[in-house]
XYZ file of N, CA, C and O in Angstrom:
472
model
N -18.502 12.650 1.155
C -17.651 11.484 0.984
C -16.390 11.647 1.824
O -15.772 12.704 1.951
N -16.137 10.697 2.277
C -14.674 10.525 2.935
C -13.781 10.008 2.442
O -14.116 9.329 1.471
N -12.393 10.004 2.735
C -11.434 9.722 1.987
C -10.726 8.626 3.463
O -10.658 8.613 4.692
N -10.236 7.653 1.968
C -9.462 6.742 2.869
C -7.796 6.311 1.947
O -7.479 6.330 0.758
N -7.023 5.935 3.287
C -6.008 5.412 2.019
C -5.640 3.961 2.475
O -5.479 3.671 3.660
N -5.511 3.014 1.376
C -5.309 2.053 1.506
C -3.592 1.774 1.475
O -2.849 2.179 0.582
N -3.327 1.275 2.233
C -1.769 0.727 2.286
C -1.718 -0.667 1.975
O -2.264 -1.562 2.619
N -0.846 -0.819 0.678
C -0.152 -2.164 0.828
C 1.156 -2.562 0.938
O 2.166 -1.939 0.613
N 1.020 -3.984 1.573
C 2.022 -4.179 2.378
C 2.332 -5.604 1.938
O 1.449 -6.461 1.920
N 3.760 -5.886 1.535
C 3.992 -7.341 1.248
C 5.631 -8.155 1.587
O 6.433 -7.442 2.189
N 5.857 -8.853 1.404
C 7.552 -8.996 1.662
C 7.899 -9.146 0.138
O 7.350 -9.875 -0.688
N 9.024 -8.211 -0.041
C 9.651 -8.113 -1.331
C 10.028 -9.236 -2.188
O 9.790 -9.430 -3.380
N 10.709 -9.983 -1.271
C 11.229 -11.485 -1.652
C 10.075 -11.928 -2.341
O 10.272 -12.291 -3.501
N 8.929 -11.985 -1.912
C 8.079 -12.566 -2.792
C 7.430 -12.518 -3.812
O 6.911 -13.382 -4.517
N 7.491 -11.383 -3.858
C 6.823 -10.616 -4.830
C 8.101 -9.901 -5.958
O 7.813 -8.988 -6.732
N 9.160 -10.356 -5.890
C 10.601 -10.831 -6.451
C 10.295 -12.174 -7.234
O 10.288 -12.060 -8.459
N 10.083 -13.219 -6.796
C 9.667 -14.890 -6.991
C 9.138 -14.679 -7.826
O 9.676 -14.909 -8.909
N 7.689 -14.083 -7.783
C 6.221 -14.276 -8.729
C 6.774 -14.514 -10.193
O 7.448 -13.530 -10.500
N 6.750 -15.254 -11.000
C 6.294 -15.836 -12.116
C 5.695 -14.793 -13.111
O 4.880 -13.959 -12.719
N 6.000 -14.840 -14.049
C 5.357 -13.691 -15.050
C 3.269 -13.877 -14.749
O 2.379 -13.105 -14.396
N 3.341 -15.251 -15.124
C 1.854 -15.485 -14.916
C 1.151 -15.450 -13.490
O -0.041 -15.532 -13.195
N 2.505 -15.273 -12.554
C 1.519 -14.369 -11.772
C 1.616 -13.365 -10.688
O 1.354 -13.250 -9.491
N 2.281 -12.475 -11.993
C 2.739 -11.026 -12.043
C 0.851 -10.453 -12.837
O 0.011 -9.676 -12.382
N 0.868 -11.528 -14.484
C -0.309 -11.067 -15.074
C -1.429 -10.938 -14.169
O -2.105 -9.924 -14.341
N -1.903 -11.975 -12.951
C -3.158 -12.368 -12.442
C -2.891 -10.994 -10.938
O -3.663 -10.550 -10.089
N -1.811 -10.803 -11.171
C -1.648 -9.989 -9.781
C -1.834 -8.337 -10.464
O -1.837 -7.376 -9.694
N -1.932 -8.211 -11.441
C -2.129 -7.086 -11.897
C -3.245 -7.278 -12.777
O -3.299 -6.462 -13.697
N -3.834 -7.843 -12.748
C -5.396 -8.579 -13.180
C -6.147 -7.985 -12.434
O -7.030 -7.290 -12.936
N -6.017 -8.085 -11.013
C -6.523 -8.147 -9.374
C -6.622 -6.293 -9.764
O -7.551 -5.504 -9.941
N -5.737 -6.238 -9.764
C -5.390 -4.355 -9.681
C -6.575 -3.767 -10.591
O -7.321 -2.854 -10.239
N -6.621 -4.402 -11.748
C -7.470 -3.567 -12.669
C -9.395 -3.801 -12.488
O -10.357 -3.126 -12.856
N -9.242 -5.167 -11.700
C -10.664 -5.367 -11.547
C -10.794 -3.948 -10.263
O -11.752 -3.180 -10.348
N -9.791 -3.772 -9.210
C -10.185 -2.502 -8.086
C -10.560 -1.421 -8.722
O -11.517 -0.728 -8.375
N -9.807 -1.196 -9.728
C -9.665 0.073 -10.209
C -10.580 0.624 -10.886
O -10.961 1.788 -11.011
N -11.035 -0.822 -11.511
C -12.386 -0.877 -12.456
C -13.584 -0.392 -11.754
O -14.390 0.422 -12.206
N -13.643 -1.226 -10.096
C -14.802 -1.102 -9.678
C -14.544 -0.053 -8.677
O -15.633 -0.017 -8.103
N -13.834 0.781 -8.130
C -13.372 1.752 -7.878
C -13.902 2.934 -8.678
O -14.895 3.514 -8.240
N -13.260 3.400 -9.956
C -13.626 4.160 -10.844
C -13.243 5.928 -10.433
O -12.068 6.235 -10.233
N -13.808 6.465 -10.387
C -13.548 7.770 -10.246
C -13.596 8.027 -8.840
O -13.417 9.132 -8.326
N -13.853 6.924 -8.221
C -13.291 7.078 -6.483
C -11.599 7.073 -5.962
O -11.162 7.341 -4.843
N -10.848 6.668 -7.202
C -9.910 6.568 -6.897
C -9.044 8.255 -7.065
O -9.106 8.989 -8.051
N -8.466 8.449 -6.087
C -7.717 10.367 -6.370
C -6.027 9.785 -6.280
O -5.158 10.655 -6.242
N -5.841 9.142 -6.266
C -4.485 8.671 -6.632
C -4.168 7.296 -6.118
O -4.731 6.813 -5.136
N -3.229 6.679 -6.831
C -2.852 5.157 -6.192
C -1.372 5.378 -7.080
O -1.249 6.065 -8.094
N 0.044 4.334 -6.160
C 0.799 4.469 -7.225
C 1.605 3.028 -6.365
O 1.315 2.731 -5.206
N 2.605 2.284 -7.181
C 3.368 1.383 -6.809
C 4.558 2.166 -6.263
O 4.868 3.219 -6.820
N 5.144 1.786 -5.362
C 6.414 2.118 -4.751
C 7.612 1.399 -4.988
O 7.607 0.224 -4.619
N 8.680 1.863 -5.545
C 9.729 1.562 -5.424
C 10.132 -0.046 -4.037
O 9.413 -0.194 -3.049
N 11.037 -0.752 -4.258
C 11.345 -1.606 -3.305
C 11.367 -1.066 -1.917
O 10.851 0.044 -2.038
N 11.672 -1.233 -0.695
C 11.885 -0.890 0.234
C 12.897 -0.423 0.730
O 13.025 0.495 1.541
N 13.924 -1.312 0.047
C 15.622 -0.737 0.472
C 16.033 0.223 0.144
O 16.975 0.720 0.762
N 15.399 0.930 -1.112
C 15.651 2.601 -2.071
C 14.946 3.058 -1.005
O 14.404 4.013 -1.562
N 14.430 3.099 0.445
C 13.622 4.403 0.838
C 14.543 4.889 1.924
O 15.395 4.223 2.512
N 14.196 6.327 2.120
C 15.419 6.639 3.302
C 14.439 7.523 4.088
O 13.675 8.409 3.706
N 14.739 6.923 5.506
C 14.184 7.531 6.758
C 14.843 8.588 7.805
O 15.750 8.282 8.578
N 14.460 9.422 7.747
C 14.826 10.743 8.906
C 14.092 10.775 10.342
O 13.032 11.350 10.590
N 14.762 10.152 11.087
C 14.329 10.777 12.626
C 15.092 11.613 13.397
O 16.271 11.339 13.174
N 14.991 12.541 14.230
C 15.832 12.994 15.019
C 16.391 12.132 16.351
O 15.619 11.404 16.975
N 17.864 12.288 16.744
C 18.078 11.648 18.029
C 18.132 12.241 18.516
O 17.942 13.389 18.116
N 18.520 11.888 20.138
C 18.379 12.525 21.771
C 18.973 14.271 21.643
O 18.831 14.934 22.670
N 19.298 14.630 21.025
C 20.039 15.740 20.975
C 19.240 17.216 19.997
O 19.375 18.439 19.972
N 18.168 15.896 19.113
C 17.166 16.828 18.124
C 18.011 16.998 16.945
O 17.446 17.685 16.094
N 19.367 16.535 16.559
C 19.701 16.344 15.192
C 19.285 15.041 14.684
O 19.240 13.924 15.200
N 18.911 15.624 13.195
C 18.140 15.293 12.085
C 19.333 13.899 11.834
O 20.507 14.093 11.516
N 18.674 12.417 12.077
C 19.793 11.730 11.350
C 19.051 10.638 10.586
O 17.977 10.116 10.883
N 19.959 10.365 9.388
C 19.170 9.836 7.809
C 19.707 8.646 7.851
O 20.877 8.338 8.080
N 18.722 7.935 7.601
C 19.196 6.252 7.574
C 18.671 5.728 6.309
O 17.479 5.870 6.035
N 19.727 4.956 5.289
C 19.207 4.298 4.039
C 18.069 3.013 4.754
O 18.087 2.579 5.906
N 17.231 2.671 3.735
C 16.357 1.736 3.903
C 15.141 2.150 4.908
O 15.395 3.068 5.688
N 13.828 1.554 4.965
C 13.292 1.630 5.821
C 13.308 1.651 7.652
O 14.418 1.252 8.003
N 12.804 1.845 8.354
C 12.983 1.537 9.614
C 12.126 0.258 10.195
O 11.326 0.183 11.127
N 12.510 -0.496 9.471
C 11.367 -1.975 9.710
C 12.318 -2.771 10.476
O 13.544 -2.719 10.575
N 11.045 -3.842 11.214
C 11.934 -5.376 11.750
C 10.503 -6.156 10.992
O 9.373 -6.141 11.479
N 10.652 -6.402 10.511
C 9.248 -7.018 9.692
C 9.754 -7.115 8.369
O 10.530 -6.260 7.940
N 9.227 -8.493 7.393
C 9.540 -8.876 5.825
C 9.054 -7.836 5.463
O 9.573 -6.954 4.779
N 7.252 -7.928 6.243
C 6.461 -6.683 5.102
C 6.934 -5.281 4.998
O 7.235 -4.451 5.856
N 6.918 -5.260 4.012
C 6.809 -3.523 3.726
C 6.231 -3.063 2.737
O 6.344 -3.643 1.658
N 5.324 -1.685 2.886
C 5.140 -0.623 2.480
C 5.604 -0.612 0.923
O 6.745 -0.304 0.579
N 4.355 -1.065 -0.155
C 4.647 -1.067 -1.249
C 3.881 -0.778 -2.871
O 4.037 -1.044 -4.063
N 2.830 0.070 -1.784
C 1.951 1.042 -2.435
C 0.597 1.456 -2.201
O 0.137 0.944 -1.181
N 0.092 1.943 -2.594
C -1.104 2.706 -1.801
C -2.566 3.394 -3.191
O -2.505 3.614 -4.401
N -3.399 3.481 -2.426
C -4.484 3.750 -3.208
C -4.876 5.200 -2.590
O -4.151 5.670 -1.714
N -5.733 5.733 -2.929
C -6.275 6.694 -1.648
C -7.765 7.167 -2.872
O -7.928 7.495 -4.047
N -8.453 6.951 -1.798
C -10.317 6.838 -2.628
C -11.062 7.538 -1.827
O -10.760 7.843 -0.673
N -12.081 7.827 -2.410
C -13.414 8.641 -1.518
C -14.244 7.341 -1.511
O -14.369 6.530 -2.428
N -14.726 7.322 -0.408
C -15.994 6.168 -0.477
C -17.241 7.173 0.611
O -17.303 8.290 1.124
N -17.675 6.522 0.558
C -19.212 6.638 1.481
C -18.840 6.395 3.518
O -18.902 7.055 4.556
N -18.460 4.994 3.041
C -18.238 5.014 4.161
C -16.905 3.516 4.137
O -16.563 3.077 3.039
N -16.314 2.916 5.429
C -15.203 1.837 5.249
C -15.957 0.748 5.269
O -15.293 -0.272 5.452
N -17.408 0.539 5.116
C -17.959 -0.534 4.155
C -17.853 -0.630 2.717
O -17.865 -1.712 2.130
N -17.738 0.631 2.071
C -17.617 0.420 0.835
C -16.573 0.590 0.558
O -16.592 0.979 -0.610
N -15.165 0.526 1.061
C -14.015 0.751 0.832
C -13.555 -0.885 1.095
O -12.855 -1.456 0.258
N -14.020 -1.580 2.345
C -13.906 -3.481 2.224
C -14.036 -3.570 1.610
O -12.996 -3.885 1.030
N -15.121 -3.512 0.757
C -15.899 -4.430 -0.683
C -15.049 -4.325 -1.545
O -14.900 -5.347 -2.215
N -14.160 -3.130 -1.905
C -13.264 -3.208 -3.269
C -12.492 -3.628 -2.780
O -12.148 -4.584 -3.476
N -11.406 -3.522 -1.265
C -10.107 -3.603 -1.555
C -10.338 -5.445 -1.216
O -9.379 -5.987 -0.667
N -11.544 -6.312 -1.538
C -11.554 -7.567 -1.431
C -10.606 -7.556 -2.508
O -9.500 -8.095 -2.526
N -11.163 -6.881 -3.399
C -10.447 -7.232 -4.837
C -9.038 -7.246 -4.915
O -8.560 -8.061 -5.703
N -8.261 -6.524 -4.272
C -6.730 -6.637 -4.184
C -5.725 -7.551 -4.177
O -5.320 -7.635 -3.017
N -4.973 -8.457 -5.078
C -4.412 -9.303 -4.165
C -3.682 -9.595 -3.302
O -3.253 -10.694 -2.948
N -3.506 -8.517 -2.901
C -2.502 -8.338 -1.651
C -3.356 -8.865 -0.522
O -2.772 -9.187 0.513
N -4.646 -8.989 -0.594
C -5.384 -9.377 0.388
C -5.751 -10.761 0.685
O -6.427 -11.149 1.637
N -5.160 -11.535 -0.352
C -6.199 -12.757 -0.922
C -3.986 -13.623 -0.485
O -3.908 -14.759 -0.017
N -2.926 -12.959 -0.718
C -1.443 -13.515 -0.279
C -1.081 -13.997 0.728
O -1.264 -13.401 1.789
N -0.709 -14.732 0.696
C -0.352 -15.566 2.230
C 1.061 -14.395 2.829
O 1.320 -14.504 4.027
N 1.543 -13.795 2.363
C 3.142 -12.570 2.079
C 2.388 -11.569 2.524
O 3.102 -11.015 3.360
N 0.951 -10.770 2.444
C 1.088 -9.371 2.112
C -0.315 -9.029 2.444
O -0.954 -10.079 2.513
N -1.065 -7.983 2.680
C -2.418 -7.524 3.146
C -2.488 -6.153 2.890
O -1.783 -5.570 2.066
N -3.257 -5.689 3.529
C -3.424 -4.116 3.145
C -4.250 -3.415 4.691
O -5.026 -3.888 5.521
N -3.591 -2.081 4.503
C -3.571 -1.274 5.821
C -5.185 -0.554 5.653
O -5.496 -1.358 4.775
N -6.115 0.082 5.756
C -7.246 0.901 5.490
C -7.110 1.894 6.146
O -7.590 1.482 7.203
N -6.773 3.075 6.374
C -7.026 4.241 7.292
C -7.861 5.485 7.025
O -7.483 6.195 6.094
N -8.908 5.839 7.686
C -9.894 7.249 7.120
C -8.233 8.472 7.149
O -7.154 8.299 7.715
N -8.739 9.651 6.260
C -7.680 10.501 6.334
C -8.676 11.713 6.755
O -9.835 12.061 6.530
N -7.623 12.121 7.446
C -8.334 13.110 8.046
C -8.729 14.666 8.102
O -7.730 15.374 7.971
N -10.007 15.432 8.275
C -10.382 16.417 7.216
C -10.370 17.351 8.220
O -11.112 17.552 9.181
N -9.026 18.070 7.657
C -8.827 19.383 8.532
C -9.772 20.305 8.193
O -9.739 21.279 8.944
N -11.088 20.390 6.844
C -11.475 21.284 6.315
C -12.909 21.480 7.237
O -13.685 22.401 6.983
């Protein structure tokens, strides 16, 4: 089995907006993945907003310099993640249909194989 991790990605603002009822149907979405997922899943977790994250790059000189917030020019951001064993990234489509991050006009999801140093 291979391992993949799913990234999701949405603009905050919107997902700020959502409505209790559909906060419920958006975490509805979550439990049908998870459901049909099952013991493929090795961790998933929600992330904090975007503006709590702090980024380290080095500049021209190779000192370490820390910047509050993400390093984005983009609404979307980075706002949680799955990471599953599947077979193969056919059977990793089929669930993350289920997501609604996929189904949002705001937000989608990233798929990447991870890779097996072993």
């Amino acid at each position: 089995m291979a391992k993949y991790m799913i990234l999701i990605y949405g603009d905050a603002q919107q997902w700020d907006a959502m409505t209790d009822k559909q906060w419920k149907a958006h975490d509805a979405a979550h439990e049908a993945f998870v459901a049909k997922a099952g013991t493929q899943i090795i961790d998933g977790q929600q992330l904090e907003m975007a503006p709590t994250a702090t980024t380290l790059r080095s500049d021209s000189t190779g000192q370490i310099q820390t910047t509050d917030g993400p390093f984005l020019e983009t609404k979307e951001a980075l706002g949680g993640y799955y990471l599953i064993e599947a077979t193969d990234l056919d059977e990793v489509l089929s669930m993350a249909t289920l997501l609604p991050e996929v189904h949002a006009s705001h937000s989608g999801v990233e798929i990447r194989p991870v890779v097996d140093h072993g």
